[in-house]
Short mmCIF file of C-alpha atoms and ligand atoms in Angstrom, two decimals:
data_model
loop_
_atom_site.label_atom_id
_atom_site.label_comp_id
_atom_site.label_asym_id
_atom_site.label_seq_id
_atom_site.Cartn_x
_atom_site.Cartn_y
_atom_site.Cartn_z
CA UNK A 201 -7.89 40.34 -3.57
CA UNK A 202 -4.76 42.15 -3.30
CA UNK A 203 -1.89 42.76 -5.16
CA UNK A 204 -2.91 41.15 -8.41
CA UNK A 205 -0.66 39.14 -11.10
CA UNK A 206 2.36 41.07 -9.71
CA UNK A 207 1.66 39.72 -6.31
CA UNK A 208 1.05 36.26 -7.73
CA UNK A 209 4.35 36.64 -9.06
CA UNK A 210 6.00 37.81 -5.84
CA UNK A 211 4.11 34.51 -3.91
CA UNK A 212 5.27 31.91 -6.81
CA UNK A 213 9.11 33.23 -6.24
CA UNK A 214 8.69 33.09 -2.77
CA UNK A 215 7.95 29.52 -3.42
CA UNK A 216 10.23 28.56 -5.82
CA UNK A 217 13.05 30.11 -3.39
CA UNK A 218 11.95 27.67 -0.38
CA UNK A 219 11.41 24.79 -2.91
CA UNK A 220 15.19 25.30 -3.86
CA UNK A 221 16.74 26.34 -7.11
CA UNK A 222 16.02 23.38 -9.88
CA UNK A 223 13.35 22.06 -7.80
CA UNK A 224 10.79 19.29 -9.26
CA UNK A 225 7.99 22.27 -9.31
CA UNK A 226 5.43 19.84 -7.84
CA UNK A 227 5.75 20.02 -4.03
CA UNK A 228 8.45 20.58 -1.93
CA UNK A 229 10.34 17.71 -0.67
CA UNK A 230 12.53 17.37 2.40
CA UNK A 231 15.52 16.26 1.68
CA UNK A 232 18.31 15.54 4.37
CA UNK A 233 21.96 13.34 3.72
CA UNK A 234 22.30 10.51 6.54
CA UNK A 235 26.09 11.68 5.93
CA UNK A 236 27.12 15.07 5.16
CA UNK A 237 29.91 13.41 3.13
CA UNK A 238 27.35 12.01 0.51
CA UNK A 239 25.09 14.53 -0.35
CA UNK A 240 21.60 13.48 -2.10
CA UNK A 241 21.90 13.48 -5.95
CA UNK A 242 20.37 16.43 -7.55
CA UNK A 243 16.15 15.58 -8.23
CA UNK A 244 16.93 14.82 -12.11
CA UNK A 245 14.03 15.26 -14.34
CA UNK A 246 15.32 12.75 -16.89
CA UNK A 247 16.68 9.39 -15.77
CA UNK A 248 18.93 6.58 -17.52
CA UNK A 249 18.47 3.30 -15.39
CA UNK A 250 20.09 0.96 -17.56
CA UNK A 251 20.84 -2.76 -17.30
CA UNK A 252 17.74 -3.58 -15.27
CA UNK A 253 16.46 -7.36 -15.19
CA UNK A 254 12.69 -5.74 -15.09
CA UNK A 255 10.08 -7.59 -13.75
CA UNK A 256 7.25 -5.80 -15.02
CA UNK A 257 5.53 -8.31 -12.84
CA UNK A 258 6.36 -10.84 -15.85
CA UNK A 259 10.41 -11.10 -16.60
CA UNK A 260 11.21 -9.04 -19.75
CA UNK A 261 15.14 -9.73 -19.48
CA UNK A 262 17.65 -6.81 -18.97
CA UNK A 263 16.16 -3.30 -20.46
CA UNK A 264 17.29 -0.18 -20.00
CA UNK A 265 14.48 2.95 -18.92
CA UNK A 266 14.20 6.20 -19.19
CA UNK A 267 12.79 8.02 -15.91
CA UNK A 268 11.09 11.68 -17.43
CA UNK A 269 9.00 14.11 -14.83
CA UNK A 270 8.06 10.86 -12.43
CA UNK A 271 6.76 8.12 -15.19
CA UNK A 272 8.26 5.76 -16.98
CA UNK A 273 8.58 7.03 -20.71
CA UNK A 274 10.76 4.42 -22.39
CA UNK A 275 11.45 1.06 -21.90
CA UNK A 276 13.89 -1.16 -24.48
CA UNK A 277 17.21 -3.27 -25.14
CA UNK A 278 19.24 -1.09 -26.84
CA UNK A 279 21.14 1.95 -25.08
CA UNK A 280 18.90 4.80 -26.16
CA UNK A 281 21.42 7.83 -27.59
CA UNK A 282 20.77 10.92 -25.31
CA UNK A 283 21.61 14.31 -26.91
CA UNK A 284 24.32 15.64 -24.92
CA UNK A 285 22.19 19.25 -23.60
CA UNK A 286 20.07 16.74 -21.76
CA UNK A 287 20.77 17.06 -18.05
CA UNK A 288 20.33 13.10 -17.60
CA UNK A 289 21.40 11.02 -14.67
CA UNK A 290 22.67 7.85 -15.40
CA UNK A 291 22.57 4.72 -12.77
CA UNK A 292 23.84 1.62 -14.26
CA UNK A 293 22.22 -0.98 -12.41
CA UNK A 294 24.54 -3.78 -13.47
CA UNK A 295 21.79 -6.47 -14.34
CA UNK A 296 19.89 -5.91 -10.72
CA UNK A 297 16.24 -7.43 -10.32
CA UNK A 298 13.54 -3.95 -10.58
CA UNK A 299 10.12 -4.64 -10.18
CA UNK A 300 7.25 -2.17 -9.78
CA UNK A 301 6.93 -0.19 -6.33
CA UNK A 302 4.59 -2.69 -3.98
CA UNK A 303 0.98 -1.43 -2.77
CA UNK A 304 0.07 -1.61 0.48
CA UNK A 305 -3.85 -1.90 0.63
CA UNK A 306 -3.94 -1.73 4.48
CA UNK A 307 -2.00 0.19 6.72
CA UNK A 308 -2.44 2.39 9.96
CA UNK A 309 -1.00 5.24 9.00
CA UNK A 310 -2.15 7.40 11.50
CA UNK A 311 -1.41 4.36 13.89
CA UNK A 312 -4.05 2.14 15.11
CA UNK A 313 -4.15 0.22 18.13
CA UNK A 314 -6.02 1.60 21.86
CA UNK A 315 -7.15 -1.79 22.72
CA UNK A 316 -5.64 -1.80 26.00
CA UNK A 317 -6.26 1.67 26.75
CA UNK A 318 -4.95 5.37 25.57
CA UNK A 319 -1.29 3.95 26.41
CA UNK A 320 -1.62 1.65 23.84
CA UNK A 321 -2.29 4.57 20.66
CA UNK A 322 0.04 3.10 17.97
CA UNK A 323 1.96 6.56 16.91
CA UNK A 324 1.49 7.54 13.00
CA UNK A 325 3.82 5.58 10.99
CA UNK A 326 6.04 7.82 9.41
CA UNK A 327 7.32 7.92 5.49
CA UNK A 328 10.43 5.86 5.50
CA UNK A 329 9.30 3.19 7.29
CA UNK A 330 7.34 2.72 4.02
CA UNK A 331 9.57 3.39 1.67
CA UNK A 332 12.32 1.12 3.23
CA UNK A 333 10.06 -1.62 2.72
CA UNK A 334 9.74 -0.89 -1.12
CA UNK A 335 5.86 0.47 -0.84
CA UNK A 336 5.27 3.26 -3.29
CA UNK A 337 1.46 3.58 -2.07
CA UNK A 338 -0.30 2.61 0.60
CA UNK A 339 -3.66 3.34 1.88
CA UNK A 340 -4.52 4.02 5.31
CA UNK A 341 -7.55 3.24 7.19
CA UNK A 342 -9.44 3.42 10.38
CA UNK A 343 -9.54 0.09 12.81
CA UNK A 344 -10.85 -0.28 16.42
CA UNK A 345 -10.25 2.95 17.59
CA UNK A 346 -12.87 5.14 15.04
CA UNK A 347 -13.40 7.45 18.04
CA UNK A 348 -10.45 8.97 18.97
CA UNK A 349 -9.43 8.46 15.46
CA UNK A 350 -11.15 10.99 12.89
CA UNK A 351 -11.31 10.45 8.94
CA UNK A 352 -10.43 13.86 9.06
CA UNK A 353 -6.92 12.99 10.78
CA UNK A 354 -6.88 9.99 8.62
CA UNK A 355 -7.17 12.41 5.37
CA UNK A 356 -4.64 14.77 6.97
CA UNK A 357 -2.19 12.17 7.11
CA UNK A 358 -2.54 10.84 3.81
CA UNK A 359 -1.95 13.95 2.21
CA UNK A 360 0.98 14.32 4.04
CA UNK A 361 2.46 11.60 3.13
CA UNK A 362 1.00 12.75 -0.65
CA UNK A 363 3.38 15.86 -0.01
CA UNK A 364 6.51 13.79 1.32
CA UNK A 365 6.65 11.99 -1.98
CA UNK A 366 4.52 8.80 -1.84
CA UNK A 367 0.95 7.50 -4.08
CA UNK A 368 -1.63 7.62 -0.55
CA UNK A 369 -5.01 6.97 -0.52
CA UNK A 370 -7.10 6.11 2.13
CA UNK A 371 -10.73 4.42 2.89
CA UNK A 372 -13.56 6.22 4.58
CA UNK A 373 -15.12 4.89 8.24
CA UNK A 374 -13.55 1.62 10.19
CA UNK A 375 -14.51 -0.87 12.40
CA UNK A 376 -18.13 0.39 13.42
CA UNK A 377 -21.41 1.48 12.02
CA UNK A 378 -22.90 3.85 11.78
CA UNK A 379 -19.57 4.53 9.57
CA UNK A 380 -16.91 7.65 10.75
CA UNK A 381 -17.05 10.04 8.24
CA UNK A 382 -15.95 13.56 7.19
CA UNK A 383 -18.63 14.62 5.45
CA UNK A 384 -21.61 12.81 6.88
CA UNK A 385 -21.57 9.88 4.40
CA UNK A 386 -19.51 7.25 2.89
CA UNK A 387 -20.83 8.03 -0.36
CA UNK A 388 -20.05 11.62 0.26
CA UNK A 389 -17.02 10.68 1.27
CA UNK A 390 -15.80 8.65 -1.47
CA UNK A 391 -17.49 11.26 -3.78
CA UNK A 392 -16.21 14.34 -2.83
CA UNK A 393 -12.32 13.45 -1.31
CA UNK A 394 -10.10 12.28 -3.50
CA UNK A 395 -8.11 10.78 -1.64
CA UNK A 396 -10.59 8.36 -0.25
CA UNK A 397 -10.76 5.39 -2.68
CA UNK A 398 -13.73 3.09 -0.67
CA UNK A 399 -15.09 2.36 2.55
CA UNK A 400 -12.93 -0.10 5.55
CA UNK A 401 -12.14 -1.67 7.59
CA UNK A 402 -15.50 -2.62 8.78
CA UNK A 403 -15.03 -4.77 10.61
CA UNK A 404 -17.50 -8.53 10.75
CA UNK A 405 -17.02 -12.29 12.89
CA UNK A 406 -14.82 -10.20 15.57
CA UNK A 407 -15.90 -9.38 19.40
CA UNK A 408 -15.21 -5.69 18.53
CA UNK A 409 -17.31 -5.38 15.37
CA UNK A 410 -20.31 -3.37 15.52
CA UNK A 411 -22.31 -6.60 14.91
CA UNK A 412 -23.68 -5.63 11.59
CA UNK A 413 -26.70 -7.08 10.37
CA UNK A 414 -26.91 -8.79 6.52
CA UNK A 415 -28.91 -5.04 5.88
CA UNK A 416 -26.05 -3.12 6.95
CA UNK A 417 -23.51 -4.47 5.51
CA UNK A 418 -25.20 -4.39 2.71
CA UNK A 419 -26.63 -0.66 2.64
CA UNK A 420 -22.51 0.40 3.35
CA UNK A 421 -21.37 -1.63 0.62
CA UNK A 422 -24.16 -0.13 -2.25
CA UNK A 423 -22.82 3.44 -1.02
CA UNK A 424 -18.92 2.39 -1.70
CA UNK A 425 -20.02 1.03 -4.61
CA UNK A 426 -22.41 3.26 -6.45
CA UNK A 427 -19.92 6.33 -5.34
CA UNK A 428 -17.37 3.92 -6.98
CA UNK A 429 -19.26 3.95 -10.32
CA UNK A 430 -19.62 8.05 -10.05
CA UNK A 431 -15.96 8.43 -9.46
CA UNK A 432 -14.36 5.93 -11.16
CA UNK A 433 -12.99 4.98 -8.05
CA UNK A 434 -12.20 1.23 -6.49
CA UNK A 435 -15.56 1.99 -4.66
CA UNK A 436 -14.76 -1.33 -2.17
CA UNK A 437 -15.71 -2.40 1.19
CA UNK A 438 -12.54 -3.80 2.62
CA UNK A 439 -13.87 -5.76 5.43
CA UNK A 440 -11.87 -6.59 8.65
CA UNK A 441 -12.32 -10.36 9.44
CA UNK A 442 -12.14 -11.63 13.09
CA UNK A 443 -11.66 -14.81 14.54
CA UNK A 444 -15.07 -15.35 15.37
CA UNK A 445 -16.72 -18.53 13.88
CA UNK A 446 -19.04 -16.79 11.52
CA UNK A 447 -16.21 -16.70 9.52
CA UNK A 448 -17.00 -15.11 5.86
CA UNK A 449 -20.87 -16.36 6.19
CA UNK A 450 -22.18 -12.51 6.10
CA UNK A 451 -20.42 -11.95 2.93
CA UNK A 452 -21.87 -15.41 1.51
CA UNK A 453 -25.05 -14.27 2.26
CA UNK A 454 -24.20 -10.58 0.68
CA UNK A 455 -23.03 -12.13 -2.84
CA UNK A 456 -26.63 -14.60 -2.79
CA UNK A 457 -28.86 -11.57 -1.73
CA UNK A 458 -28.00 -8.54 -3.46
CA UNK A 459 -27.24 -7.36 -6.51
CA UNK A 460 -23.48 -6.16 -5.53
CA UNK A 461 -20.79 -7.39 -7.62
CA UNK A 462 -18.50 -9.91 -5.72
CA UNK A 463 -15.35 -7.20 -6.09
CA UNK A 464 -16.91 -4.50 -4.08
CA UNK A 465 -16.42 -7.38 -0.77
CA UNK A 466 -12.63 -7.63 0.26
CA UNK A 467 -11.76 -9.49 2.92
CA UNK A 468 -8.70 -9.04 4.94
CA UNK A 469 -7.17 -11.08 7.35
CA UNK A 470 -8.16 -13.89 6.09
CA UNK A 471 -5.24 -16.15 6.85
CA UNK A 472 -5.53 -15.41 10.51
CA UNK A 473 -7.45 -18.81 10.75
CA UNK A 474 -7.29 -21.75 8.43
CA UNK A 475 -10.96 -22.77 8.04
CA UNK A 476 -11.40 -19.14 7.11
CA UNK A 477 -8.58 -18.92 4.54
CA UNK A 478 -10.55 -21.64 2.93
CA UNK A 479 -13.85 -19.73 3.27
CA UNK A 480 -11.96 -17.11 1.42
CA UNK A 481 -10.94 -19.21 -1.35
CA UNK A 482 -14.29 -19.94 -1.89
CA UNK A 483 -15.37 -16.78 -2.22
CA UNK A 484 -12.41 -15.73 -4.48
CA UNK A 485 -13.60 -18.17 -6.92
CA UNK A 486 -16.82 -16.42 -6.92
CA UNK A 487 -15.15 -13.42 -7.79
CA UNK A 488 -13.85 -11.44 -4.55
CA UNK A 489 -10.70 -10.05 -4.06
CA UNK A 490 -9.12 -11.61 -0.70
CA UNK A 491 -6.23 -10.21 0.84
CA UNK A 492 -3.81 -11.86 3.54
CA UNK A 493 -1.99 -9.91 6.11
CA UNK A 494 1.73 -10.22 6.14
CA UNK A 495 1.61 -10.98 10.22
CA UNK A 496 3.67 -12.93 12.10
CA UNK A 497 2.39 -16.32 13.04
CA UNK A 498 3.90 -18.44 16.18
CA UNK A 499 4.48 -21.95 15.98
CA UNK A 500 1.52 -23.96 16.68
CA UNK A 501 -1.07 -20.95 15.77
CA UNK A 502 -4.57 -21.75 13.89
CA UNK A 503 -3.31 -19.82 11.78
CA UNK A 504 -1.02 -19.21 7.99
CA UNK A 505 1.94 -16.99 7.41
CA UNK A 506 0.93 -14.84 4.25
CA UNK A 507 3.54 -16.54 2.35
CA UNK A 508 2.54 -20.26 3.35
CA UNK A 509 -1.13 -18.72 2.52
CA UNK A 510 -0.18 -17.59 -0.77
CA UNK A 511 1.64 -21.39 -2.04
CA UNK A 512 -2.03 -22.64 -1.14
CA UNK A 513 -3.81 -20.42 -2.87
CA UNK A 514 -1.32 -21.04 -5.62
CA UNK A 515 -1.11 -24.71 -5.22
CA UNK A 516 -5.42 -24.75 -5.01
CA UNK A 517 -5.12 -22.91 -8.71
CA UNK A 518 -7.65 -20.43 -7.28
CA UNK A 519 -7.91 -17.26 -9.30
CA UNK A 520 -4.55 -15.71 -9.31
CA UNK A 521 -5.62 -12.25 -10.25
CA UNK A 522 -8.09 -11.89 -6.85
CA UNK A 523 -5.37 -12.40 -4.25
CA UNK A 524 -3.45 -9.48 -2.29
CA UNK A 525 -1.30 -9.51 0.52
CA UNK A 526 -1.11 -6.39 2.90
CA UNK A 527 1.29 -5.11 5.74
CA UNK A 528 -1.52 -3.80 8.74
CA UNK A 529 1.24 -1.60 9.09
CA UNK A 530 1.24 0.87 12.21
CA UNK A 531 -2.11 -1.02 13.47
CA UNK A 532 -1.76 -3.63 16.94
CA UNK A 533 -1.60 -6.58 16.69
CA UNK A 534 -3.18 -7.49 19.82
CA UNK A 535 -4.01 -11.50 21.30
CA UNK A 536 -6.80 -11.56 23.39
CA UNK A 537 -7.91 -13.89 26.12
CA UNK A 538 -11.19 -15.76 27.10
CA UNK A 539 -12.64 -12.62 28.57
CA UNK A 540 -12.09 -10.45 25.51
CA UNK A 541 -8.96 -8.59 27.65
CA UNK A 542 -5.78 -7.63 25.78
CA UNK A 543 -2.88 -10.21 26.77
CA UNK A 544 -0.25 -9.37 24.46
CA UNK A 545 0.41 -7.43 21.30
CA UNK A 546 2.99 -6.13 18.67
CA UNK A 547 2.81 -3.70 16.11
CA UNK A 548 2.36 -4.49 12.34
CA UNK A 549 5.60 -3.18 9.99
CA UNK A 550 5.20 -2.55 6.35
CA UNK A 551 8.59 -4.26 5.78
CA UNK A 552 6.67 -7.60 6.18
CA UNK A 553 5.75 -6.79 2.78
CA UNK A 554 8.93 -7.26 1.45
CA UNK A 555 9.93 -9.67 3.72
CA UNK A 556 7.18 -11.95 2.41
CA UNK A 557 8.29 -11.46 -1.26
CA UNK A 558 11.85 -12.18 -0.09
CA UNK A 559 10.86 -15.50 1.58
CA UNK A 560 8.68 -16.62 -1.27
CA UNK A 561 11.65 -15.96 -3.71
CA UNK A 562 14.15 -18.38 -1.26
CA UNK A 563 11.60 -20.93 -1.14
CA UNK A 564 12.07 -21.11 -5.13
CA UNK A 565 8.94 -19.48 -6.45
CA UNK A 566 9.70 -16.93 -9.54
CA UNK A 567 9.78 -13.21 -9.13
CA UNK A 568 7.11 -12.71 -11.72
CA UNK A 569 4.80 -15.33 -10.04
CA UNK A 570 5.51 -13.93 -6.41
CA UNK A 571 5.02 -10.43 -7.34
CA UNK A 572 1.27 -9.62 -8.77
CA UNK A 573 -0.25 -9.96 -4.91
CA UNK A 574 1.81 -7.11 -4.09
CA UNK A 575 1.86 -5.15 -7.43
CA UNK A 576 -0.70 -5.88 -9.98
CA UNK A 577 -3.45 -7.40 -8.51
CA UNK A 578 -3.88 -4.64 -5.73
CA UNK A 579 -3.63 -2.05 -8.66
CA UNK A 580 -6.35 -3.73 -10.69
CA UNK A 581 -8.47 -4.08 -7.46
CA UNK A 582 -7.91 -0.84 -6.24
CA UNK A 583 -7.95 0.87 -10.01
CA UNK A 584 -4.77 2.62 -10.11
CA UNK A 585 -3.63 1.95 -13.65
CA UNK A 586 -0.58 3.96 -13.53
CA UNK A 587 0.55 1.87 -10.91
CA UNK A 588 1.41 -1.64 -10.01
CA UNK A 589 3.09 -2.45 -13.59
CA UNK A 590 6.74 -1.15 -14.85
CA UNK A 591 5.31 -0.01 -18.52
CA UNK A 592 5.86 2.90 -20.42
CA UNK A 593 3.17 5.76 -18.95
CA UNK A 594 3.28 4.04 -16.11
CA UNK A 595 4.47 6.34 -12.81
CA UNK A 596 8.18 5.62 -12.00
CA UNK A 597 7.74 3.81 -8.92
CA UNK A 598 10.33 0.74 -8.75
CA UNK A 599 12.03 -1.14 -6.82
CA UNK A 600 15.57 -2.74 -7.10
CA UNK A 601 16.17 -5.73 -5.38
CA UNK A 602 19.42 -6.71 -3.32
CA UNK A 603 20.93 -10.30 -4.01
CA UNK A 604 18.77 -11.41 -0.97
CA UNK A 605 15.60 -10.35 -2.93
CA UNK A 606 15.08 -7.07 -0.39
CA UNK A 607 14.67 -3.46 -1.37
CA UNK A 608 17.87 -2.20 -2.39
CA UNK A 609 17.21 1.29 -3.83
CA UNK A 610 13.22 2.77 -3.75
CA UNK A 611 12.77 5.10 -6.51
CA UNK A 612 8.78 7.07 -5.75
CA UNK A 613 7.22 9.39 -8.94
CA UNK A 614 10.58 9.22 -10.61
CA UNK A 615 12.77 10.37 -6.73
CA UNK A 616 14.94 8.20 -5.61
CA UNK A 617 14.23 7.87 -1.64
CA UNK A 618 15.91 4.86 -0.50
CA UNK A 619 19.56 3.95 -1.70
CA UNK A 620 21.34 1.12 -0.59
CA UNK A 621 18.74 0.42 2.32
CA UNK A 622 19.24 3.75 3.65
CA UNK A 623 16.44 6.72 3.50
CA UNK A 624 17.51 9.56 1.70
CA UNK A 625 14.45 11.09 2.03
CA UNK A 626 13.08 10.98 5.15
CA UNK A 627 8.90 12.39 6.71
CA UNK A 628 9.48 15.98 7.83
CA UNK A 629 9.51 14.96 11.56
CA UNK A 630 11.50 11.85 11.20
CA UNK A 631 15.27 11.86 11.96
CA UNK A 632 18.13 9.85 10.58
CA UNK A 633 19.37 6.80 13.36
CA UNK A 634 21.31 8.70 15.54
CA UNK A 635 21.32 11.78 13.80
CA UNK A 636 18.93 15.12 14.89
CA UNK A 637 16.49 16.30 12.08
ZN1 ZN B 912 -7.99 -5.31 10.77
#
């Protein structure tokens, strides 16, 4: 111990001096103008957004918010008077669709991939490529590739992205068992990291599962869940589904065998085949949480887009609160042949998110139907209750839409990181198009 309070002192000014003068006091945020001719606006504690057509998911009309240290704090119809001292920024949005900051409940954000060899290491996705696509959270995972891939890195990453501005969370393990894990266990894991919100994905009914028996499945699942109950955490096993023919039959067997609650089983992926979506629906309607991935799907392919998935699902009248939709973004997307070899592959984007939402809203559905498998039902599932709604408490993550129903401006914890489709706030190693960091 050295130097005492006056020390403290010295270390906090040091801080505040590399944070900037007027800085949000939280943690430092990069900040760099694509143009040097349109600097980035001043990080406002208090913010006017008035004229919004909010979307909260369900329509409440035009409203005008006010934006204090990162929440929402007010929300009505008439123009609240602000006493002049107030250092306020005012955006009039001019009757533009907001709707809360989407949740991405599967992404690679340390990149996934390595199924055709070391070459084929997705690279870590970085923060704008998020926050372009209007995600305010996302949590990361672990896929194939659990053994050149650590939790540890996975943690590291997701409190980077913590300290670049977004809501990041991540699951413990991935595909195999025995389950990665920092601290030996995935109860310990879920326990003791904050950060870590359940256990995924483990993978089931795919060539490069572990081949998990009904006992361990089941044994990984009671640890998510009873660390859930001591944490308050979601607590979830967020399963990886395959194409193999088993289909959703282990989790079947899970829900008539133990004593697990159906929510601790998510399934993801499920719209990769269409006797499986089924399967899914099935099991939503005995109380799981299923969530599609937001892939693309060729013409011809066994399987559904997440949007055509998500007008079944609507159209079957299936719960509508158990249904999620997530990006896979950063992880491969790989097609394999007969022999199990890699014959082609892309790389999942988190702006499928958005671009989902934006087809859903051309094909006629309503914003406040479309919206609660990218908002609120991943925040119930997931138990974030100051996300995944535009209330009052709530944090100020939102989203205004362009005329084509695509992010516009991103605004994370009350900062305003993408304006008119452009980052202007950018991961510390990412650079502008065109422009050096
Ligand atoms: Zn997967």
């Amino acid at each position: 111990m050295q130097g005492g309070a006056s020390g403290l002192a010295r270390l906090f000014a040091g801080l505040a001096f590399l944070r900037g003068a007027g800085g949000r006091g939280t943690v430092p945020r990069r900040r760099k103008a694509p143009d040097p001719a349109s600097p980035v606006p001043a990080p406002y504690l208090l913010q006017l957004l008035l004229n919004a057509d909010v979307f909260a998911p369900e329509p409440l009309g035009v409203q005008h918010l006010l934006i204090a240290g990162g929440r929402l704090a007010w929300m009505g119809t008439v123009r609240p008077e602000v006493p002049k001292e107030w250092d306020v920024a005012i955006h009039d949005l001019k009757g533009a669709r907001v709707i809360p900051g989407l949740i991405d409940g599967h992404a690679h954000v340390t990149g996934g991939g390595g199924e055709a060899g070391p070459q084929t290491r997705v690279p870590a996705v970085p923060l704008s490529r998020f926050t372009r696509g209007g995600i305010t959270t996302v949590v990361g995972l672990l896929g194939t590739d659990d053994v050149t891939r650590s939790t540890a890195d996975l943690v590291a990453t997701t409190r980077g992205l913590v300290a670049e501005g977004m809501t990041a969370f991540c699951y413990t393990g991935g595909y195999h068992l025995p389950a990665t894990t920092l601290t030996g266990s995935v109860r310990g894991d879920i326990v003791h990291i904050d950060c870590i919100l359940g256990v995924g994905e483990l993978a089931i009914s795919d060539h490069r599962s572990s081949q998990p028996t009904l006992d361990e499945l089941l044994r990984v699942a009671a640890d998510a869940h009873v660390a859930g109950l001591m944490t308050g955490k979601a607590g979830i096993c967020h399963l990886h589904l395959g194409d193999g023919a088993r289909g959703l039959d282990l989790v079947r067997q899970a829900l008539d065998q133990s004593e697990l609650p159906a929510r601790v089983f998510q399934p993801t992926h499920v719209n990769r085949r269409k006797a499986l979506f089924e399967e899914a629906g099935e099991l939503a309607l005995r109380g799981c949480h299923i969530d599609l991935t937001a892939f693309p799907v060729e013409p011809g392919e066994d399987a559904y887009t997440a949007e055509d998935a998500l007008e079944r699902y609507w159209a079957a009248e299936w719960p509508q609160a158990r249904v999620t939709v997530s990006s896979d973004g950063g992880g491969c997307l790989p097609h394999f042949d007969g022999d199990g070899r890699v014959s082609h592959m892309g790389v999942g984007q988190p702006a499928a998110l958005a671009q989902c939402l934006a087809t859903l809203l051309e094909r006629g559905h309503p914003l406040g139907q479309a919206l609660p498998p990218f908002t609120s039902n991943v925040a119930d599932l997931l138990r974030l209750d100051k996300k995944g709604r535009l209330r009052v408490g709530a944090d100020a993550d939102l989203v205004v839409l362009s005329d084509q129903g695509l992010p516009e401006d991103v605004m994370l914890q009350g900062v305003w990181h993408v304006r008119e489709q452009q980052p202007v706030v950018c991961g510390t190693f990412e650079t502008f198009e065109g422009r050096q960091a």
